[in-house]
Structure formats: structure tokens, C-alpha cells
Short mmCIF file of C-alpha atoms and ligand atoms in Angstrom, two decimals:
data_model
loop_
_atom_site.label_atom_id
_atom_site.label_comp_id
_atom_site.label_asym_id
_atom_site.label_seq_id
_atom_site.Cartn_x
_atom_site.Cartn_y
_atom_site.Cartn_z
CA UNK A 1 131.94 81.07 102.34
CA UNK A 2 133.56 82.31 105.48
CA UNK A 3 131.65 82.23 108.70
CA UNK A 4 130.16 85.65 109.43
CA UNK A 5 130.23 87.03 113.38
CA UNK A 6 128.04 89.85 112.57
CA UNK A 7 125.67 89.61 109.56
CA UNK A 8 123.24 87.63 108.31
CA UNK A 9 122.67 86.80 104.87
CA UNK A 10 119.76 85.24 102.87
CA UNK A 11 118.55 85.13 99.18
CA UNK A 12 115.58 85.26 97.82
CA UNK A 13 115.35 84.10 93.89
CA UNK A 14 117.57 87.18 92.49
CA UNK A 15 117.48 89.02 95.61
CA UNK A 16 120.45 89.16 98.63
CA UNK A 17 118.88 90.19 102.04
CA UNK A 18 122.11 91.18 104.30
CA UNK A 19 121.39 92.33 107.69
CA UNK A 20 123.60 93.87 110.39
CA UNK A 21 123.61 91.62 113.43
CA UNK A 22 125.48 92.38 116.17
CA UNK A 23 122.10 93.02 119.15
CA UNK A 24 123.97 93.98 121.90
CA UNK A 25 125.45 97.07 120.66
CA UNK A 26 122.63 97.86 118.43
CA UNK A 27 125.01 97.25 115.47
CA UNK A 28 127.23 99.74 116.40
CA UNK A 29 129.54 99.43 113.12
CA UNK A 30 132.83 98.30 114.69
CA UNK A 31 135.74 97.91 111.99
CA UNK A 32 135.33 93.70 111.93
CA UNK A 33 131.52 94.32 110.93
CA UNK A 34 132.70 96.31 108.72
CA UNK A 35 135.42 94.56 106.71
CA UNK A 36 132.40 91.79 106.91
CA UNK A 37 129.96 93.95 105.05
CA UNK A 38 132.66 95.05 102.63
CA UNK A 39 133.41 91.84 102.03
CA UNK A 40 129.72 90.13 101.58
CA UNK A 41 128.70 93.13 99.46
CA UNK A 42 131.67 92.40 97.07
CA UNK A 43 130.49 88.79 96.74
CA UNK A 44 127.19 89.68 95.81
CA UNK A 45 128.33 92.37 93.36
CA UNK A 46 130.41 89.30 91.79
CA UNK A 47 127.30 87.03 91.92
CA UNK A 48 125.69 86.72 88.55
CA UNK A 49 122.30 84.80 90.34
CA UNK A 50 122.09 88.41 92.35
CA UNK A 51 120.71 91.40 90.93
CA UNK A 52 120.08 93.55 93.65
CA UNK A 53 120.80 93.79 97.61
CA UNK A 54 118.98 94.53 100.58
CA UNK A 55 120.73 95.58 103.47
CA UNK A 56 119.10 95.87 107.01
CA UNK A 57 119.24 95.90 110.64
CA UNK A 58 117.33 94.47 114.02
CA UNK A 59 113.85 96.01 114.56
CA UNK A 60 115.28 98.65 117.63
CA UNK A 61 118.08 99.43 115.33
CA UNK A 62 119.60 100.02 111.81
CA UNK A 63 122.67 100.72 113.17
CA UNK A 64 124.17 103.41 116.00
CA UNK A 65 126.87 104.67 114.58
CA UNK A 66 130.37 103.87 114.42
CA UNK A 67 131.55 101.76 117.25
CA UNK A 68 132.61 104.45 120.18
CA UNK A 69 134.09 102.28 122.89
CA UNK A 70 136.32 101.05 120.02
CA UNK A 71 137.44 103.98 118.68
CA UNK A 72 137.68 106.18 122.14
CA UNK A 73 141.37 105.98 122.40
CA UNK A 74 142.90 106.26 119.20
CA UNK A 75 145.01 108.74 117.98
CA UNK A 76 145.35 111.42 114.88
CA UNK A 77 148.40 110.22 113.76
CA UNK A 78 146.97 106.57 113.49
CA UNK A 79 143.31 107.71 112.05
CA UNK A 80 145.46 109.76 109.17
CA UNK A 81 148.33 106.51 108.64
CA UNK A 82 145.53 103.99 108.46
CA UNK A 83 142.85 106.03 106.76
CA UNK A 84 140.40 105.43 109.73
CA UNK A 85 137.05 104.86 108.27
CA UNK A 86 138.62 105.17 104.59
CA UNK A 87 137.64 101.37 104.13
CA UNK A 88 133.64 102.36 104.91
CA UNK A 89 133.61 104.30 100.47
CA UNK A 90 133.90 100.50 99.53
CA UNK A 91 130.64 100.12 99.69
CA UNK A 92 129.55 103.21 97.47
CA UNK A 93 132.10 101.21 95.06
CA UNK A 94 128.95 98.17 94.45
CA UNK A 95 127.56 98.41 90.95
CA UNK A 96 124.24 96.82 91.81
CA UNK A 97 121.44 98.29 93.70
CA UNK A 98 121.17 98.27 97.16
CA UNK A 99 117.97 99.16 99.32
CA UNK A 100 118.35 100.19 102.85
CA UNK A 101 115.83 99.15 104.88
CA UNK A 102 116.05 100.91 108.02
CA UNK A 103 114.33 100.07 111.19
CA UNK A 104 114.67 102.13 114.28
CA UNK A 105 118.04 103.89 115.20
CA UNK A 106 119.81 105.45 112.26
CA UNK A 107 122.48 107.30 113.66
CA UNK A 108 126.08 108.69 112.88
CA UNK A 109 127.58 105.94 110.85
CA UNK A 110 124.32 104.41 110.79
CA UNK A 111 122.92 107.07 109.13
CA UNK A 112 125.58 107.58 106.74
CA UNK A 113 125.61 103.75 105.79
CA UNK A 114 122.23 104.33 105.18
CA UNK A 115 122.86 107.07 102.57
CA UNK A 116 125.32 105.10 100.71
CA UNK A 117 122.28 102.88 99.52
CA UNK A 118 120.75 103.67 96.62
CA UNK A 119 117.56 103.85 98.03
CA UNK A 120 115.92 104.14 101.76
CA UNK A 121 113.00 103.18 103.01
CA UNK A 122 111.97 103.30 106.56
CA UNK A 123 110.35 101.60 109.40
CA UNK A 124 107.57 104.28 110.74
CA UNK A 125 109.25 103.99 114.05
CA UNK A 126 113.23 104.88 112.41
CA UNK A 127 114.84 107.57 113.71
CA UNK A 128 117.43 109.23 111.52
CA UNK A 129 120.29 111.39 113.24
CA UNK A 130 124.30 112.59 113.58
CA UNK A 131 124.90 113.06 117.13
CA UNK A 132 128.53 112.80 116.77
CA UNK A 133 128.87 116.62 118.16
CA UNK A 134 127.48 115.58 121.17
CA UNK A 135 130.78 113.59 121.30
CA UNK A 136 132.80 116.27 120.72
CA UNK A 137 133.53 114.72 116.85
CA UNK A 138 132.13 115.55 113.64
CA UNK A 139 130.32 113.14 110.89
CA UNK A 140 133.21 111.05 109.42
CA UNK A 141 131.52 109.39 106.43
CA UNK A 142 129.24 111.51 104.83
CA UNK A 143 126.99 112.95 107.40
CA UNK A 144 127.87 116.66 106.55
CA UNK A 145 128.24 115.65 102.47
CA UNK A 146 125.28 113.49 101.48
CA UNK A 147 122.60 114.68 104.16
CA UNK A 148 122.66 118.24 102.05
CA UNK A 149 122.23 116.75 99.17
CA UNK A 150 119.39 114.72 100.57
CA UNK A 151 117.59 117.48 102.83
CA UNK A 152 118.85 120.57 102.02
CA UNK A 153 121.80 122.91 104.02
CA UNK A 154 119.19 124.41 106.43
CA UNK A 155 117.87 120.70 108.30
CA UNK A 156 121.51 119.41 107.34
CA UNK A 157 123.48 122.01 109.70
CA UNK A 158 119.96 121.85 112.52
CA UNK A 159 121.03 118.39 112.35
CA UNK A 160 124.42 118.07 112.18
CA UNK A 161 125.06 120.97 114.59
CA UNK A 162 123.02 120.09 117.27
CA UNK A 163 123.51 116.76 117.41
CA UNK A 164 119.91 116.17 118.92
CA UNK A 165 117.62 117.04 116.51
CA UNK A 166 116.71 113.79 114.67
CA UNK A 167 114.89 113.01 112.02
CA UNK A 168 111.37 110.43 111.85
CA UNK A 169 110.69 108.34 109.61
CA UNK A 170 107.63 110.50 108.13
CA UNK A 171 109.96 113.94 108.84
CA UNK A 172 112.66 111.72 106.56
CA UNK A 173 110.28 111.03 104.06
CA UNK A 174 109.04 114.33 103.45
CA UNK A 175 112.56 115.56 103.30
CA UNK A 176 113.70 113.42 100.80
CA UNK A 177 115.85 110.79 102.24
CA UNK A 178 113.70 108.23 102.34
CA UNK A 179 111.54 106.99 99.32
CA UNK A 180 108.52 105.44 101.64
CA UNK A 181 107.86 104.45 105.10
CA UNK A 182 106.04 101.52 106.00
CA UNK A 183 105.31 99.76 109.51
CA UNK A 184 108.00 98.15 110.83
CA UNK A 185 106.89 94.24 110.50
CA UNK A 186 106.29 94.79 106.97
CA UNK A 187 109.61 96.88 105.60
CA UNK A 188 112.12 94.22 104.70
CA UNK A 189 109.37 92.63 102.53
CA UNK A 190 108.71 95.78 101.10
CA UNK A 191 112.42 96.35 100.21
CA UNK A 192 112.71 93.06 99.15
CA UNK A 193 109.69 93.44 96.51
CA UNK A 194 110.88 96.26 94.97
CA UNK A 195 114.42 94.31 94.92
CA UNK A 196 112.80 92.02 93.20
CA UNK A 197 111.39 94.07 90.48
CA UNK A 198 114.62 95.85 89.73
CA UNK A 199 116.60 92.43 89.60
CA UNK A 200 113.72 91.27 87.01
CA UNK A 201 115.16 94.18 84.59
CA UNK A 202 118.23 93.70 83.38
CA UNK A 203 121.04 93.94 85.74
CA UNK A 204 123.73 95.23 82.95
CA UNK A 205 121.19 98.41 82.53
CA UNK A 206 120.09 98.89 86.15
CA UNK A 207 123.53 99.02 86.79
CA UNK A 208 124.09 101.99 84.06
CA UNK A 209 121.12 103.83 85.70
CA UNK A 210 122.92 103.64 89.25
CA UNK A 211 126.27 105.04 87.15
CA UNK A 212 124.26 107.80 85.89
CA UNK A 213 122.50 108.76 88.99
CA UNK A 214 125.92 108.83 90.87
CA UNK A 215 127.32 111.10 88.10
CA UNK A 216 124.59 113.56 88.84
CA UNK A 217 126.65 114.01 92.33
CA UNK A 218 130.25 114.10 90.51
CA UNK A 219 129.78 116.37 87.52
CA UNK A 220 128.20 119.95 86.33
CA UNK A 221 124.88 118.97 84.73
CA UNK A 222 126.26 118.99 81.09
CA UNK A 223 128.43 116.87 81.59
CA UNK A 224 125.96 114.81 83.72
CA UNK A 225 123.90 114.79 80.50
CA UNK A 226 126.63 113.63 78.37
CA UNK A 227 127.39 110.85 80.23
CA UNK A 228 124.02 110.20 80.67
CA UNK A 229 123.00 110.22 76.53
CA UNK A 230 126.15 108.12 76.15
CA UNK A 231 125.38 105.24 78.08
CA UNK A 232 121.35 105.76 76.40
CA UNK A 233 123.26 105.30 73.04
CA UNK A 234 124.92 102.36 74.80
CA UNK A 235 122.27 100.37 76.15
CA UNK A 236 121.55 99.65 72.24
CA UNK A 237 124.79 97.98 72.18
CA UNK A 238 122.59 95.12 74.76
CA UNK A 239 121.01 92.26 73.80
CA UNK A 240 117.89 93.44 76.17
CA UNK A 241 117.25 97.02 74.72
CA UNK A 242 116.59 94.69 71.53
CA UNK A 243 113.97 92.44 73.71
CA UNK A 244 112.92 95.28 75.64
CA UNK A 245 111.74 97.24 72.47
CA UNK A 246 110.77 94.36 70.71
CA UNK A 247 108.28 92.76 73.43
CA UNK A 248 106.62 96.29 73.94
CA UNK A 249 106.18 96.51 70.07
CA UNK A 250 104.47 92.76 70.26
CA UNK A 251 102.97 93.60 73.08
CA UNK A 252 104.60 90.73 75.44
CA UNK A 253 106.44 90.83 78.55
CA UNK A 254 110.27 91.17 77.84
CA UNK A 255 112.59 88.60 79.19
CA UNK A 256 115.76 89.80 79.57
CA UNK A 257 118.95 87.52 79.53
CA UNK A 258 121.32 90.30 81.41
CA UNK A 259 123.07 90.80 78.52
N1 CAA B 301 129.11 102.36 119.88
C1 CAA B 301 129.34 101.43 120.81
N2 CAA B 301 128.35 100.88 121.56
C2 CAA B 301 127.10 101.34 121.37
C3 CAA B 301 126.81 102.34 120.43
C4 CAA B 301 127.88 102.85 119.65
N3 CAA B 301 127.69 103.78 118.69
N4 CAA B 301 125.49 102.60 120.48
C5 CAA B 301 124.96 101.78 121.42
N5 CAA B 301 125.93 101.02 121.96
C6 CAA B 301 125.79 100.01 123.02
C7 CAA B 301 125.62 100.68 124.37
O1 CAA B 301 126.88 101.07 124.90
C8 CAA B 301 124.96 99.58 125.16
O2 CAA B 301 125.94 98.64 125.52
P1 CAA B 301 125.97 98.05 127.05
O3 CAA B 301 124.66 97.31 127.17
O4 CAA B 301 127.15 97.17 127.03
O5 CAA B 301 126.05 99.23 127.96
C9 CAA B 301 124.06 98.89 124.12
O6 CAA B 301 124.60 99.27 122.83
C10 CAA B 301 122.62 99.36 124.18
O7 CAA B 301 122.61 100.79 124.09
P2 CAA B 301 121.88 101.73 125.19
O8 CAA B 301 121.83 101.05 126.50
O9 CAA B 301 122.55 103.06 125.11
O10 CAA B 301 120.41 101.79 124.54
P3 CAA B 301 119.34 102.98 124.72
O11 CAA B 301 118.08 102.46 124.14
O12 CAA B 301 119.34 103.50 126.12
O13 CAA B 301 119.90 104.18 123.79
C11 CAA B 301 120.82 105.12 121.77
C12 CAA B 301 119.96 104.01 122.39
C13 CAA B 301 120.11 106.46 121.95
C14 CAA B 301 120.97 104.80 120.30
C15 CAA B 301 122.19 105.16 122.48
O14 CAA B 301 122.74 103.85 122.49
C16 CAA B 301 123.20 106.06 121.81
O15 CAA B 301 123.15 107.26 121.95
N6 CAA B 301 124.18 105.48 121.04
C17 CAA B 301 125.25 106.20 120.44
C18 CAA B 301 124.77 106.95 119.20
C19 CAA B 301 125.90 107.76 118.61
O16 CAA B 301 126.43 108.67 119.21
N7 CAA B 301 126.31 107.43 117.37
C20 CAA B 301 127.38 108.10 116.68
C21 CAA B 301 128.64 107.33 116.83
S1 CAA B 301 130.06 108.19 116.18
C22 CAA B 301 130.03 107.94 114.51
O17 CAA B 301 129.19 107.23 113.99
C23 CAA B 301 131.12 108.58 113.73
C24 CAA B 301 130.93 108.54 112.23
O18 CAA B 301 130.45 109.49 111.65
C25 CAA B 301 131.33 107.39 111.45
#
């Protein structure tokens, strides 16, 4: 594999751990870290051995946004030709789950990567924000979209409009975007455990549950619930719905085959 300038990457039996490494701009997301992450993530997503991703930062920082010396000077003309920032959806394109585990600074982009994971959980010192106002810009990738969805209009637009009001990790919690908090030292192993668990089901049906969530955010809630009872009635098309119902009716553990 090509050598990587600003990630990490690790596995762990069925689990990736990829964390964002570049500690002197506390992984300010510039567009080479970026195509990196796209690029890992893909490989992973490819990876049969993998079955679920953990993606991370340093302990003083998730990530701070998008990288502002970098993109000071550029132009609309250019941002609209090249679809600045259009490359960031490719990671809302992985069919496996992927747990953000987010440690200190969460802001702008770093926020936003955060909330294209499928699930958060946070460091009890993380610090979840969008100051790009206070830079007289707006949230590019999903700051204004997913953070309502996540916390409601009301802490979205306090957020988003003030540029300074930021969210803890315990205020995050009890909002909603985050799942659980735990202390800092102990939060990647914590992702990576519940990783684990969900890459011990099988993949082919974790990754129909991560469709069907997703659809919830696409589609009016009947036809949410279509596509929902269609892939149900699918899943008996698997090899592991069989085992699954089987070992629960002989009352052994299941061992799926992905499949
Ligand atoms: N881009 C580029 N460099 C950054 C950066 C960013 N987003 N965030 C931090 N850095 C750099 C700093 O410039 C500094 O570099 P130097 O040592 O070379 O000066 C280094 O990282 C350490 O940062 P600080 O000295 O500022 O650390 P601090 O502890 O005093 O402050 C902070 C931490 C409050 C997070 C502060 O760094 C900060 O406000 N960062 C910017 C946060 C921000 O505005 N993010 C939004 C970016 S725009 C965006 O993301 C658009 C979008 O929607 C996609």
C-alpha cells in the first residue's frame, strides 16, 4: 500500500483503526489528507478481513476544520469548476460502519467529518463546534444539514450562527450526536469494542442496516418503510439469517460466514 503522510492505520482482528495524523495543525483537513482518507476508507470498504472502521484523531484534537491557510486565497470561480470540498461525500459513500471516535477539538470540517460516521462517541474533554462564521464563511459539508438532524434547528442555528457556542462532550451526548462519552484514555478502545461486535455480525446485513438508516434521511417515512421491509424480506435471501435463526432456535451462538 502507498505510504501515508497523514494517517495512521492499524487492524485489529476484523476491525480497521484509521486515525488523522497530521499534530501540528491539529489535523486541520487539508485536501492531501483528504484524498488520503478517501482513499484508505475505500480500501477497507473493499477488504473482505474488515468489517467495520474506526476513525480517530490525536488526544487535543479530532480534527479543526478544513485547512484555512490552504484555502484563504482561492477563488469562486475555482471552488464551483473544481467542486471544492465535493470530494469530502466520498466518504458517506462507505458501506461498512464507521465509528468516530472523537477526542478534543471537533470543529467545522471536523465536526462535519464527524457526522458522516455512523456513530460518535466522545472523549469527555471533546468539544464539538462550526466556527466558520467567525471567518466570515458558512459550514461547507454538512454543518447546517446534518447538525439539525442531530440536535434539533434551535442549538443547530445557536451554533451555527454564532460561531462560538460549542458543544461538550456531555452537552453532545444529551443532544443526540454522540451515542456515549467516555474518558479520553479509554475511547478508541471503546470504539474499537463495539467495532468489534458489529464486525462479529454479519457484514452483508450490517451493511443493509446502515442502507436503511441512511434512507430514513433520503425518503418520506413510507417509503423509508418500504425500503426498509424489503431488504427484511431480503436478508432471508442470506446464508446467515438461516444460521442466525437456526442457532437461536438450538440455542447456540450463530457463526456467521458473511454471506
Ligand atoms: N486550518 C489550518 N491550520 C490550523 C487550523 C485550521 N483549521 N486549526 C489549527 N491550525 C493550526 C494553527 O494555525 C497552529 O499552527 P501554527 O503553530 O503553525 O501557528 C496549530 O494548528 C495549533 O493551533 P493553535 O495554536 O491555534 O492552537 P490553540 O490551542 O491556541 O487553539 C483552536 C485551538 C481553538 C482549535 C484554534 O486552532 C482554532 O480556532 N482553529 C480553527 C478552527 C476553525 O475555524 N475551524 C473551521 C475551519 S473552516 C471549515 O472547516 C469549513 C468547512 O465547513 C469545511
Amino acid at each position: 500500500s502507498p505510504k501515508l503522510e497523514y494517517l495512521l492505520t492499524e487492524t485489529r482482528g476484523r476491525v480497521a483503526i484509521v486515525t488523522l495524523h497530521r499534530p501540528k495543525a491539529l489535523n486541520a483537513l487539508c485536501s492531501e489528507l483528504f484524498y488520503e482518507l478517501n482513499q484508505v476508507m475505500k480500501d477497507y470498504d473493499n477488504n473482505k478481513d474488515i468489517g467495520a472502521i474506526v476513525l480517530t484523531g490525536s488526544e487535543r484534537a479530532f480534527a479543526a476544520g478544513a485547512d484555512i491557510k490552504q484555502m484563504k486565497d482561492r477563488h469562486f470561480i475555482e471552488n464551483y469548476t473544481e467542486d471544492f470540498l465535493g470530494h469530502w461525500t466520498q466518504i458517506t459513500k462507505v458501506r461498512k460502519p464507521i465509528i468516530a471516535a472523537v477526542n478534543g477539538f471537533a470543529l467545522g470540517g471536523g465536526c462535519e467529518l464527524a457526522m458522516m460516521c455512523d456513530i460518535i462517541y466522545a472523549g469527555d474533554k471533546a468539544v464539538f463546534g462550526q466556527p466558520e462564521i467567525k471567518l466570515g464563511t458558512i459550514p461547507g459539508a454538512g454543518g447546517t444539514q446534518r447538525l439539525v438532524k442531530a440536535v434539533g434547528k434551535s442549538k443547530a442555528m445557536e451554533i451555527c450562527l454564532t460561531g462560538s457556542v460549542n458543544l461538550s462532550a456531555e452537552e453532545a451526548e444529551r443532544a443526540g450526536l454522540v451515542s456515549r462519552v467516555f474518558p479520553a484514555d479509554v475511547l478508541v478502545d471503546e470504539a474499537v469494542k463495539t467495532a468489534e461486535k458489529i464486525a462479529n455480525l454479519s457484514l452483508p446485513i450490517v451493511e443493509m442496516v446502515k442502507d436503511s438508516i441512511n434512507t430514513s434521511f433520503e425518503t418520506p417515512l413510507s417509503a423509508g418503510l418500504n425500503f426498509e421491509r424489503r431488504l427484511f424480506q431480503a436478508t432471508f435471501a442470506s446464508q446467515d439469517q438461516k444460521e442466525g435463526m437456526a442457532a437461536f432456535a438450538e440455542k447456540r451462538k450463530a457463526n456467521f460466514v458473511h454471506n
